[in-house]
Tab-separated table of C-alpha atoms in Angstrom:
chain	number	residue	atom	x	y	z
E	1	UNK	CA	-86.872	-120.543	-56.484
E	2	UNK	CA	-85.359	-122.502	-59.407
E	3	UNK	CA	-87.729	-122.898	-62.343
E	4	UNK	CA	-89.971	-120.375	-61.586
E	5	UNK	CA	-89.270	-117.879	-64.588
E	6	UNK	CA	-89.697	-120.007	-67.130
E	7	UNK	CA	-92.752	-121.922	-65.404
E	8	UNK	CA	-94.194	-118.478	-65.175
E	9	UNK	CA	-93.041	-117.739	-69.026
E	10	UNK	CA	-95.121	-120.408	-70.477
E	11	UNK	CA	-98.234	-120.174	-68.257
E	12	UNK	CA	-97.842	-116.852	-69.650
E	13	UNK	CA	-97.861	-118.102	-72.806
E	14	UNK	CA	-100.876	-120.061	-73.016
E	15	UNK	CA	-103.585	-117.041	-72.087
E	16	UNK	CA	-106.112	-116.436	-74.033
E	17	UNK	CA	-105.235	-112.977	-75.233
E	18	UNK	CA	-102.887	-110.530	-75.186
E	19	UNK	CA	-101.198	-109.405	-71.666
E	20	UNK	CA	-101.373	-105.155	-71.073
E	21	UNK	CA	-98.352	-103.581	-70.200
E	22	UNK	CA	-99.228	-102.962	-66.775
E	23	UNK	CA	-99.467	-107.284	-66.730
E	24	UNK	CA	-96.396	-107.965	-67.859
E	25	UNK	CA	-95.044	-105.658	-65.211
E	26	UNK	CA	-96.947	-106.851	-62.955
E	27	UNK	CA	-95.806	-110.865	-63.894
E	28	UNK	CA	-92.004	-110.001	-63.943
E	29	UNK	CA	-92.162	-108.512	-60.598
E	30	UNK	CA	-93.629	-111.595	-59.127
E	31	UNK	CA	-91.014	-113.366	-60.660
E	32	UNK	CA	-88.529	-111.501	-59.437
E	33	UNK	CA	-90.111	-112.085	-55.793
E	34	UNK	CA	-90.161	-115.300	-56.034
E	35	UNK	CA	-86.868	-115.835	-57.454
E	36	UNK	CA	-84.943	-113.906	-54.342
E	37	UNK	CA	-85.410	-117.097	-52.134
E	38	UNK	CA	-87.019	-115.449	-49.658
E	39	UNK	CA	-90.806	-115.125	-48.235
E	40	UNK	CA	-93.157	-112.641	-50.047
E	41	UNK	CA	-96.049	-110.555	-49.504
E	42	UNK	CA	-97.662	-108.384	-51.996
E	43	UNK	CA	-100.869	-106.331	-52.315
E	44	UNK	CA	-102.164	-106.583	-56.154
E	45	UNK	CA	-103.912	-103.396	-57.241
E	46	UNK	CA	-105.977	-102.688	-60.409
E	47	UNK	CA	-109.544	-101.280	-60.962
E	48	UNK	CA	-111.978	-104.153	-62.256
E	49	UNK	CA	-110.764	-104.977	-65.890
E	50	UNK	CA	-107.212	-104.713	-65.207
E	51	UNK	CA	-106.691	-108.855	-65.604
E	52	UNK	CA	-105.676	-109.177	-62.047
E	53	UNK	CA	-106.644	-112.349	-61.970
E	54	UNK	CA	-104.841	-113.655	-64.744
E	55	UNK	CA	-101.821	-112.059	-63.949
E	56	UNK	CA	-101.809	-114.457	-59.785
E	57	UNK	CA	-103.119	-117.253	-61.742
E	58	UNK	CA	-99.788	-117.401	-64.301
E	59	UNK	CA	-98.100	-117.634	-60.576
E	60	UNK	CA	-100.596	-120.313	-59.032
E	61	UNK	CA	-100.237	-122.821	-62.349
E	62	UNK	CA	-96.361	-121.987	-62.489
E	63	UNK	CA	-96.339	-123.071	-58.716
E	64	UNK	CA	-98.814	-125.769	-58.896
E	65	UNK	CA	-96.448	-127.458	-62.462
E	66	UNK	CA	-93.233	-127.275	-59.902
E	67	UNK	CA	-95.317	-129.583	-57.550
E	68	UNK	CA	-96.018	-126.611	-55.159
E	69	UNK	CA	-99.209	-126.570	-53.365
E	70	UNK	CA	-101.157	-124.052	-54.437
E	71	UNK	CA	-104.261	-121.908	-52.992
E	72	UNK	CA	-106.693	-119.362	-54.916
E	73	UNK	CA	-109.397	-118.095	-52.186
E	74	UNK	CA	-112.423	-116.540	-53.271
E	75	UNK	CA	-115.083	-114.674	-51.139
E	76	UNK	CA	-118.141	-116.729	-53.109
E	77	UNK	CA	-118.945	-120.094	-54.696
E	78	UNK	CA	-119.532	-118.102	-58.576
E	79	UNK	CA	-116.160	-116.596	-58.364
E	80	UNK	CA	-114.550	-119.563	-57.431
E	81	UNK	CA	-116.233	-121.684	-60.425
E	82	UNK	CA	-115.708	-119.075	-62.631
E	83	UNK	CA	-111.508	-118.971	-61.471
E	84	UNK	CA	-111.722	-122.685	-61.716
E	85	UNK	CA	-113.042	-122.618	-65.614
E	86	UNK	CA	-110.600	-120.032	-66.342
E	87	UNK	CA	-107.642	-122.318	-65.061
E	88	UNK	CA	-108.949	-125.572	-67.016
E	89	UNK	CA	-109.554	-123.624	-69.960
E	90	UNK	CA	-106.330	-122.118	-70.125
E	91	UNK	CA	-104.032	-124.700	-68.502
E	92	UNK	CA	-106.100	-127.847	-69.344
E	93	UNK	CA	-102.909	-130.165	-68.208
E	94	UNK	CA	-102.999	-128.571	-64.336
E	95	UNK	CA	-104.032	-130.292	-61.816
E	96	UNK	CA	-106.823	-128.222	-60.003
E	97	UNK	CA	-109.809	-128.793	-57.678
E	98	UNK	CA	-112.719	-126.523	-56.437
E	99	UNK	CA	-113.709	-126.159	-52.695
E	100	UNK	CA	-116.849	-124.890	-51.854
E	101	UNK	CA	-119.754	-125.861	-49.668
E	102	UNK	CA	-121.455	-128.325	-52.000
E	103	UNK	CA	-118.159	-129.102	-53.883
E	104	UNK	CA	-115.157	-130.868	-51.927
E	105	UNK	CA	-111.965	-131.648	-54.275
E	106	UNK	CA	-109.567	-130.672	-52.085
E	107	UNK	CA	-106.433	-132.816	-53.027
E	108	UNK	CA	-105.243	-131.290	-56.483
E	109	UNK	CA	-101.845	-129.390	-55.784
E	110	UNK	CA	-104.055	-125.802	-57.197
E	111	UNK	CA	-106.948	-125.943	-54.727
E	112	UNK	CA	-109.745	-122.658	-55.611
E	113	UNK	CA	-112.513	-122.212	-53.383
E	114	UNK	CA	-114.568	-120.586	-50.611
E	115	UNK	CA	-113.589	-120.118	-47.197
E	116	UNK	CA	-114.872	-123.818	-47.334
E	117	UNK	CA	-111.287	-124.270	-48.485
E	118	UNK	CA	-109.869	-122.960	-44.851
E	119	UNK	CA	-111.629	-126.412	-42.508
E	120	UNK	CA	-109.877	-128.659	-45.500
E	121	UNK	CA	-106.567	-126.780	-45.021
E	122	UNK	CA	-106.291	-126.688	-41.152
E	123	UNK	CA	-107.070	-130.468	-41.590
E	124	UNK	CA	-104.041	-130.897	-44.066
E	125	UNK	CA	-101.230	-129.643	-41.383
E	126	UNK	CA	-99.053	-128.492	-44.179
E	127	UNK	CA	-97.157	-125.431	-46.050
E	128	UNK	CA	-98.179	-124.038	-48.967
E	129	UNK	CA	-95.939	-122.433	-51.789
E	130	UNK	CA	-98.591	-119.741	-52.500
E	131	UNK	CA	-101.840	-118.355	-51.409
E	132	UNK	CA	-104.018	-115.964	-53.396
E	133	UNK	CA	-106.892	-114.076	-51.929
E	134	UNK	CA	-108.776	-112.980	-54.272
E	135	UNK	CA	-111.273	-109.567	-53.103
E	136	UNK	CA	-108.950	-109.588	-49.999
E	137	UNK	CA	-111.209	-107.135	-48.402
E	138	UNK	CA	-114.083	-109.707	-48.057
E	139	UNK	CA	-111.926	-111.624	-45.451
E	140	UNK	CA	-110.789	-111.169	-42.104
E	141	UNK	CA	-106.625	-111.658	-40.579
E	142	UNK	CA	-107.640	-115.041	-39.602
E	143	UNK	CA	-108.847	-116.135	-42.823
E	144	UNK	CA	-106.017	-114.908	-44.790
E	145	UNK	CA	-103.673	-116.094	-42.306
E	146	UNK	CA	-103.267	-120.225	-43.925
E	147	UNK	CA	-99.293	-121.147	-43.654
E	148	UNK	CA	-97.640	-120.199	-47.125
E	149	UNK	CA	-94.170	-119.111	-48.852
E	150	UNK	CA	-95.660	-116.514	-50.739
E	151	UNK	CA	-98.757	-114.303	-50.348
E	152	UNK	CA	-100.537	-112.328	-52.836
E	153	UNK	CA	-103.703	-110.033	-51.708
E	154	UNK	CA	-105.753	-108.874	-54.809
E	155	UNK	CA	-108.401	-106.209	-54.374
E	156	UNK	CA	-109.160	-103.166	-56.388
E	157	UNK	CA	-109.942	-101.965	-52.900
E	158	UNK	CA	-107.697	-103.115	-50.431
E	159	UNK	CA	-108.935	-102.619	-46.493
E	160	UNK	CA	-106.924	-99.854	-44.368
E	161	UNK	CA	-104.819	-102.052	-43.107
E	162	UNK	CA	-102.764	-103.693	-46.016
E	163	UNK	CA	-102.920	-100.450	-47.541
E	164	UNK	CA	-100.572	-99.140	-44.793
E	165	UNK	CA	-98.359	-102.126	-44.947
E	166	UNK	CA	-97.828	-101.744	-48.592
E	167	UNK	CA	-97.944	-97.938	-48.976
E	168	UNK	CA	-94.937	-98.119	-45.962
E	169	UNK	CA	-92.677	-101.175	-47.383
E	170	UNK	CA	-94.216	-104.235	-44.980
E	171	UNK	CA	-95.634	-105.450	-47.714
E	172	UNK	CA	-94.809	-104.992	-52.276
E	173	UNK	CA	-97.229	-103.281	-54.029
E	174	UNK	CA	-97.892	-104.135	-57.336
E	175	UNK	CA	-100.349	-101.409	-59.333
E	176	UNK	CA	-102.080	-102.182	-62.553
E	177	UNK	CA	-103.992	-99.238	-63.612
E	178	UNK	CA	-103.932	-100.197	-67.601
E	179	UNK	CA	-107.257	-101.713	-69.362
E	180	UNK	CA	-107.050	-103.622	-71.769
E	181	UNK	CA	-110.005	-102.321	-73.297
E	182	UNK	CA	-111.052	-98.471	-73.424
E	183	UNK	CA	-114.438	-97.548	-71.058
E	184	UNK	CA	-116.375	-94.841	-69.961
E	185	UNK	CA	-118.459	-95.015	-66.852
E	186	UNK	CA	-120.708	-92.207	-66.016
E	187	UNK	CA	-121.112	-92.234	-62.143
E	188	UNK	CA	-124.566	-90.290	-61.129
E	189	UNK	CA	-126.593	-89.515	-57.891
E	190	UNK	CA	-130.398	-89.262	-58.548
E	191	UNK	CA	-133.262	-89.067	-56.183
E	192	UNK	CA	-136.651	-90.332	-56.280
E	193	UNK	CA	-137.971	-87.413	-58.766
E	194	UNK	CA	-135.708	-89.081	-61.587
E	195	UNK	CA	-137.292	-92.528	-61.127
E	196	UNK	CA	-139.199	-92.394	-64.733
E	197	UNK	CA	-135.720	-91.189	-66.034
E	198	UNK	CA	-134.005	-94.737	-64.797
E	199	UNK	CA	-136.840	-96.731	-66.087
E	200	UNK	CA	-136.569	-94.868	-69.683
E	201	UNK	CA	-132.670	-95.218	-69.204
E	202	UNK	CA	-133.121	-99.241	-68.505
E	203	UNK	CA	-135.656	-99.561	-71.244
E	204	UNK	CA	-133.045	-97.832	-73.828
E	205	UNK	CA	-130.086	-99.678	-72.609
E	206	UNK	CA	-131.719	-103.180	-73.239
E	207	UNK	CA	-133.110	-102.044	-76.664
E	208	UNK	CA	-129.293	-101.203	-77.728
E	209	UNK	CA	-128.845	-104.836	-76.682
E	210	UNK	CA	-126.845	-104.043	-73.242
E	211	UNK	CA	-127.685	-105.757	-69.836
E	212	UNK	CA	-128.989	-104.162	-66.815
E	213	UNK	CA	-128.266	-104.315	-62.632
E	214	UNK	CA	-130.268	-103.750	-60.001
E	215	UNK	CA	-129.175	-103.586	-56.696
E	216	UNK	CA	-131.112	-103.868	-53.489
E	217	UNK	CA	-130.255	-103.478	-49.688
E	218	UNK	CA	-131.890	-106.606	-48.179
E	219	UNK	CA	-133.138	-109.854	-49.221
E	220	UNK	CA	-136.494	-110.185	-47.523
E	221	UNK	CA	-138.890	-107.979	-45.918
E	222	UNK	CA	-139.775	-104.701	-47.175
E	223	UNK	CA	-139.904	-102.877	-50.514
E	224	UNK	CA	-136.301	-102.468	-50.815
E	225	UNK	CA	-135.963	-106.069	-50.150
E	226	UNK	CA	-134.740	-107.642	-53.486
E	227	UNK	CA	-137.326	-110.330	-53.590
E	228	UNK	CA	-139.941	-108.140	-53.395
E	229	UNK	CA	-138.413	-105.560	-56.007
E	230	UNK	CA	-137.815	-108.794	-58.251
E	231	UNK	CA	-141.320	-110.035	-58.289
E	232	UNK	CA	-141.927	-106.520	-60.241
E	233	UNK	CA	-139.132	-105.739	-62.314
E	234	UNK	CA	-139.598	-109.368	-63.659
E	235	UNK	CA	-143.394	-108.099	-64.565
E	236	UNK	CA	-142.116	-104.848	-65.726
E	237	UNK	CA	-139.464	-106.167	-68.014
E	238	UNK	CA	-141.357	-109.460	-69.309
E	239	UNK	CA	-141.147	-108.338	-73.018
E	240	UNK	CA	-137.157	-108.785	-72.565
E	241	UNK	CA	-137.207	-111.867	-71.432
E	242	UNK	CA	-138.280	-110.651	-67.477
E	243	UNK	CA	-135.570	-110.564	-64.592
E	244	UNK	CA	-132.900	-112.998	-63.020
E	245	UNK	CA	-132.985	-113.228	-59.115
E	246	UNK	CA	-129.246	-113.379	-57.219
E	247	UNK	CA	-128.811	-113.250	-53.386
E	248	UNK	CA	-126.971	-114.623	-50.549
E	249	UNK	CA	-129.609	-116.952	-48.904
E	250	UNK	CA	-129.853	-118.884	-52.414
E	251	UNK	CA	-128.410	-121.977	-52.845
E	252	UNK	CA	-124.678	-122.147	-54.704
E	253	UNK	CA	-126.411	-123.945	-57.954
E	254	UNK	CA	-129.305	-121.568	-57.328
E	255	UNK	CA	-126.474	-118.696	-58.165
E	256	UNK	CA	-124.675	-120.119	-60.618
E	257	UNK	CA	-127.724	-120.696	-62.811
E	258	UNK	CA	-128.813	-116.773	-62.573
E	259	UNK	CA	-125.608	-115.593	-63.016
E	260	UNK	CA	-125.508	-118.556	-66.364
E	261	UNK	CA	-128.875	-116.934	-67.472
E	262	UNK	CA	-128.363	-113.596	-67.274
E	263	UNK	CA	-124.766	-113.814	-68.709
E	264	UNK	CA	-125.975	-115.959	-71.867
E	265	UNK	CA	-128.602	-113.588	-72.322
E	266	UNK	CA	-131.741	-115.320	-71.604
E	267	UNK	CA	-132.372	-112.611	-69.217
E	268	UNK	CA	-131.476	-108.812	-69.793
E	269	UNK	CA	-131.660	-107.493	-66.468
E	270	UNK	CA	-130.590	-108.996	-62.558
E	271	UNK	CA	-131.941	-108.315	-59.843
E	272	UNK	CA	-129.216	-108.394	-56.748
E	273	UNK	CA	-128.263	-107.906	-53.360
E	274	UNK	CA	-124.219	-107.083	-53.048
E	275	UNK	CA	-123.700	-110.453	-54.563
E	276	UNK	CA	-123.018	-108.231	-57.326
E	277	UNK	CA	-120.067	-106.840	-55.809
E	278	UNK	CA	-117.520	-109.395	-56.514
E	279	UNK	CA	-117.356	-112.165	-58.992
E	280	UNK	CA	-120.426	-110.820	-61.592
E	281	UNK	CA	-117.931	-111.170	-65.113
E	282	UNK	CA	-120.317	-110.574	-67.261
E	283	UNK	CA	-119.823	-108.227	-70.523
E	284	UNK	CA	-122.341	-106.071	-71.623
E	285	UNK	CA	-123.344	-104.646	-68.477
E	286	UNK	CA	-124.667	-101.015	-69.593
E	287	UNK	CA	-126.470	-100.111	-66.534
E	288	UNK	CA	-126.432	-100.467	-62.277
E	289	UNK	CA	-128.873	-98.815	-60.158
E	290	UNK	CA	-127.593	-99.125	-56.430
E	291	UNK	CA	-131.055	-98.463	-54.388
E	292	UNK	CA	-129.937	-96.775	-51.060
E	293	UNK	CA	-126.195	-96.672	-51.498
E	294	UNK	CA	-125.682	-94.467	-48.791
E	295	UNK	CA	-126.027	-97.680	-46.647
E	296	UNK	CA	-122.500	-99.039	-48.413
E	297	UNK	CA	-119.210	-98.241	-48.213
E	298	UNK	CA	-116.952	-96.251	-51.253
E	299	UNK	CA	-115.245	-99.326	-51.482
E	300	UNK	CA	-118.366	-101.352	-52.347
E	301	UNK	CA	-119.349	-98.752	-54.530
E	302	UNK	CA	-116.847	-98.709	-56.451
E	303	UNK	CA	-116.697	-103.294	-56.467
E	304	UNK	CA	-119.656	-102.165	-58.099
E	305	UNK	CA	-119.057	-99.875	-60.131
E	306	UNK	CA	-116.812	-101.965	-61.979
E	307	UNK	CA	-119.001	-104.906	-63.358
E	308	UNK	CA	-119.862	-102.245	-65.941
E	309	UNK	CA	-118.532	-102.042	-69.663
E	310	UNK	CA	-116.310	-105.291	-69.033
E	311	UNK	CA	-116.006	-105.303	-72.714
E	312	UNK	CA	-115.520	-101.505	-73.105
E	313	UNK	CA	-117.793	-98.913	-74.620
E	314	UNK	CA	-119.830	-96.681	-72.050
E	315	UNK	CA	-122.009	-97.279	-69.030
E	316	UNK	CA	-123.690	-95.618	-66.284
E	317	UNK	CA	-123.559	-96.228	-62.589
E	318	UNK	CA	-127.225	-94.813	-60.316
E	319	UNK	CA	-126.754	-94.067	-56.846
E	320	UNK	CA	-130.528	-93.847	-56.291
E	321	UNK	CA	-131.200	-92.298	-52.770
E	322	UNK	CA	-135.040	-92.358	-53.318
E	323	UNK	CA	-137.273	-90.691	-51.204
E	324	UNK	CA	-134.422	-90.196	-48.522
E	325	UNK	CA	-132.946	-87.462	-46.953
E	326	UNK	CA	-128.846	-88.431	-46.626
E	327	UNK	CA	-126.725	-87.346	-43.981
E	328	UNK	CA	-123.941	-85.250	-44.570
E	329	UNK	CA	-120.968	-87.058	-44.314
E	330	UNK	CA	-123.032	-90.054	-46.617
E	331	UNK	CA	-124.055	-87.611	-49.320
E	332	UNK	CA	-120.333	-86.759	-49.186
E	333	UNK	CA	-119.209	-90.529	-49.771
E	334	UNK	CA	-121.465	-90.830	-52.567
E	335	UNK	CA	-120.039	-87.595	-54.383
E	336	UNK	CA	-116.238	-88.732	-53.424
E	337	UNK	CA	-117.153	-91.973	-55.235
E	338	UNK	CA	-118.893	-90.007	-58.112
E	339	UNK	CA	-116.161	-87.899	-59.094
E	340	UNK	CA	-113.311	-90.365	-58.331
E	341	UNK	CA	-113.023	-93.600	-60.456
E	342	UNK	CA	-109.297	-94.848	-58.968
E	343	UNK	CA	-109.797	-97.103	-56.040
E	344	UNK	CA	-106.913	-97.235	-54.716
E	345	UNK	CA	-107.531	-93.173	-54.390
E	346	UNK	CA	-111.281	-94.052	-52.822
E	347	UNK	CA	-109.066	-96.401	-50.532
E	348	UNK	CA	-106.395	-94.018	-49.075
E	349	UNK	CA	-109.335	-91.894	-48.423
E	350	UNK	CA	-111.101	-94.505	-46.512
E	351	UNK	CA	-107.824	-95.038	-44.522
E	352	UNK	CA	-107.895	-91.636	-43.927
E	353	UNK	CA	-111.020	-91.472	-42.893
E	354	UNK	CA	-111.433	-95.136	-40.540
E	355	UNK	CA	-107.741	-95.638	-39.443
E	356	UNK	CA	-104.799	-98.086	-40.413
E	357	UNK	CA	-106.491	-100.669	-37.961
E	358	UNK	CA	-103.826	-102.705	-35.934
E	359	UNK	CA	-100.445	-103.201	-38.024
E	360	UNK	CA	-99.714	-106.153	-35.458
E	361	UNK	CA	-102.997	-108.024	-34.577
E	362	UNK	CA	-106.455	-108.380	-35.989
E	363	UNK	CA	-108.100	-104.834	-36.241
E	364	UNK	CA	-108.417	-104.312	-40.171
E	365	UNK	CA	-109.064	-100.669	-39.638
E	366	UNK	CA	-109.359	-98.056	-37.115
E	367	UNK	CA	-107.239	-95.651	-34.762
E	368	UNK	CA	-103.683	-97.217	-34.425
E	369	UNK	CA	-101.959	-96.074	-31.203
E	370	UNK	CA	-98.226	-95.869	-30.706
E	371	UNK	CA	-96.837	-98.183	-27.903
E	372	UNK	CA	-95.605	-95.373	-25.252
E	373	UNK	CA	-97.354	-92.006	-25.829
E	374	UNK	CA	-100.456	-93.081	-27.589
E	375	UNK	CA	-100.529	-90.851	-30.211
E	376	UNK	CA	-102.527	-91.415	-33.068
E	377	UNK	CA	-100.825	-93.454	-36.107
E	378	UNK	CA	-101.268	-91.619	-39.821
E	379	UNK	CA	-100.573	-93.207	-42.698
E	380	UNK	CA	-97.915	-90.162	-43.528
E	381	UNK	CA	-96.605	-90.572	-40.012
E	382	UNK	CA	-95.592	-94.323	-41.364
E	383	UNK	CA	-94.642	-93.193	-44.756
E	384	UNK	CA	-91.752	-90.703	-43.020
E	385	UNK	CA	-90.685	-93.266	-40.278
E	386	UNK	CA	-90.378	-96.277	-42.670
């Protein structure tokens, strides 16, 4: 694709801060990619921290300054205005638009939105020189199937699926392990005889001027629904400033203004369901409690996991079972994402564990069959026939 190096050069350029090794790697080869003149599809891995997303948005501005439509795709309305600030902050000549369900400006050539983004583009009829998908493992085939030259699928952990496809050459992989800031994250599982512990361990964590997560199960009904656990941490914490409130029935501005509170600092501590999982970049997180995380997946553990110590230092991650007793194979989950902090580790074990899914077709994980004797697929199977 003529240009494309030294479009990608200059975005470059113009960031904020310093690229990592592993970016720089990462952004030359992309650039080699799209230089070869030919389609592309690559899985981008890195832990939360890594600057994925400022490595695929170098590529969408470089696209989007050649006159190539561009697409960023984000799972929820707070990532996608925080993507879109990033972009005009950095790139303040780019043309870009955000997409969500309250916010239609859908015509700049880089378009960043929800998957209110995917009724615009069917509308449009066209081709697209590159889509992004950000937290690819919050969207199904269909969504991530819009018409484009190039793909890129970004996830620190990537469903069975891709995995497969880019562990056995159908798709690049491009792995970005490197920090740009050094962090410790203690990973614990208590039980309901440590609750006094947590609330001493909250209490310290604000005091040293750090910010706290709470995560609940459900939104309503129940005391493990988030409102309800809300109403009292906001009593309980009231000298600090009481408790922001995030979940998914709350309106896109009613989001964006917790997340805005509790990232300024006018609250120390938010209460959440998994809205928490992607899109919360806030520094100074020093604490999560996860109430019944035997109820999630490693993966979503681990999305978790890594809203802590944005900025570096050390943090500590609760898996609070409570009063519960955990099956086995849970309990086992919780202690593989304990002692393991690589996700794309936690991810080939949860291929292992569900299936590749359907390497042709929809099925994003589960037992693939071969096409005469059907014999169970393995991912090492692939790896030795590829």
């Amino acid at each position: 694709m003529p240009g494309i190096l030294d479009a990608m050069v200059l975005a470059s350029r113009q960031l904020p801060g310093r690229l990592t090794g592993d970016q720089r790697k990462a952004l030359w080869s992309l650039s080699k990619s799209f230089s070869a003149g030919r389609a592309t599809r690559t899985l981008l891995h890195g832990d939360v921290g890594t600057g994925k997303t400022w490595v695929y948005l170098v590529a969408s501005v470089a696209f989007a300054r050649l006159g190539l439509p561009s697409v960023v795709l984000a799972p929820n309305a707070p990532l996608s205005a925080q993507i879109i600030a990033q972009v005009r902050s950095a790139w303040p000549d780019v043309d870009c638009g955000l997409c969500t369900a309250s916010i239609k400006d859908s015509n700049a050539l880089l378009r960043v939105g929800t998957t209110a983004l995917l009724g615009e583009i069917d509308a449009a009829d066209e081709n697209y020189g590159i889509l992004i998908v950000d937290e690819q493992h919050k969207f199904s085939v269909g969504q991530r199937s819009i018409p484009a030259d190039h793909v890129i699928e970004v996830s620190a952990t990537p469903i069975p699926r891709t995995l497969a496809l880019a562990e056995t050459g159908g798709w690049s992989l491009i792995a970005m392990k490197e920090s740009p800031v050094p962090k410790t994250i203690r990973s614990h599982i208590l039980a309901a005889a440590d609750r006094s512990a947590i609330n001493a361990l909250a209490a310290q964590c604000i005091q040293s001027g750090k910010r706290v997560v709470y995560v609940y199960p459900l939104v309503q009904d129940g005391p493990k629904s988030v409102i309800s656990a809300h109403a009292k941490l906001d009593d309980y914490f009231k000298a600090h400033g009481g408790a922001s409130l995030l979940h998914g029935q709350m309106s896109d501005a009613q989001k964006n203004q917790a997340v805005a509170d509790f990232k300024a600092g006018a609250t120390k501590v938010l209460v959440c369901t998994t809205a928490a999982e992607v899109g919360l970049d806030v520094s100074g997180i020093g604490l999560m409690v996860v109430i019944d995380p035997h109820r999630y997946g490693a993966s979503q553990l681990h999305q978790m996991r890594g809203r802590l110590a944005r900025d570096g230092g050390q943090a500590d991650f609760i898996m609070y079972t409570g009063d519960d007793v955990v099956a086995p194979k849970s309990m086992k989950r919780l202690e593989d994402v304990r002692d393991c902090q690589d996700g794309l580790e936690l991810s080939r074990r949860d291929l292992d564990a569900r299936g590749i899914g359907a390497l042709v077709g929809a099925e994003q994980s589960g037992r693939q069959r071969t096409l005469f004797l059907r014999q169970g697929v393995s991912l090492d199977g692939l790896r030795a026939s590829a």
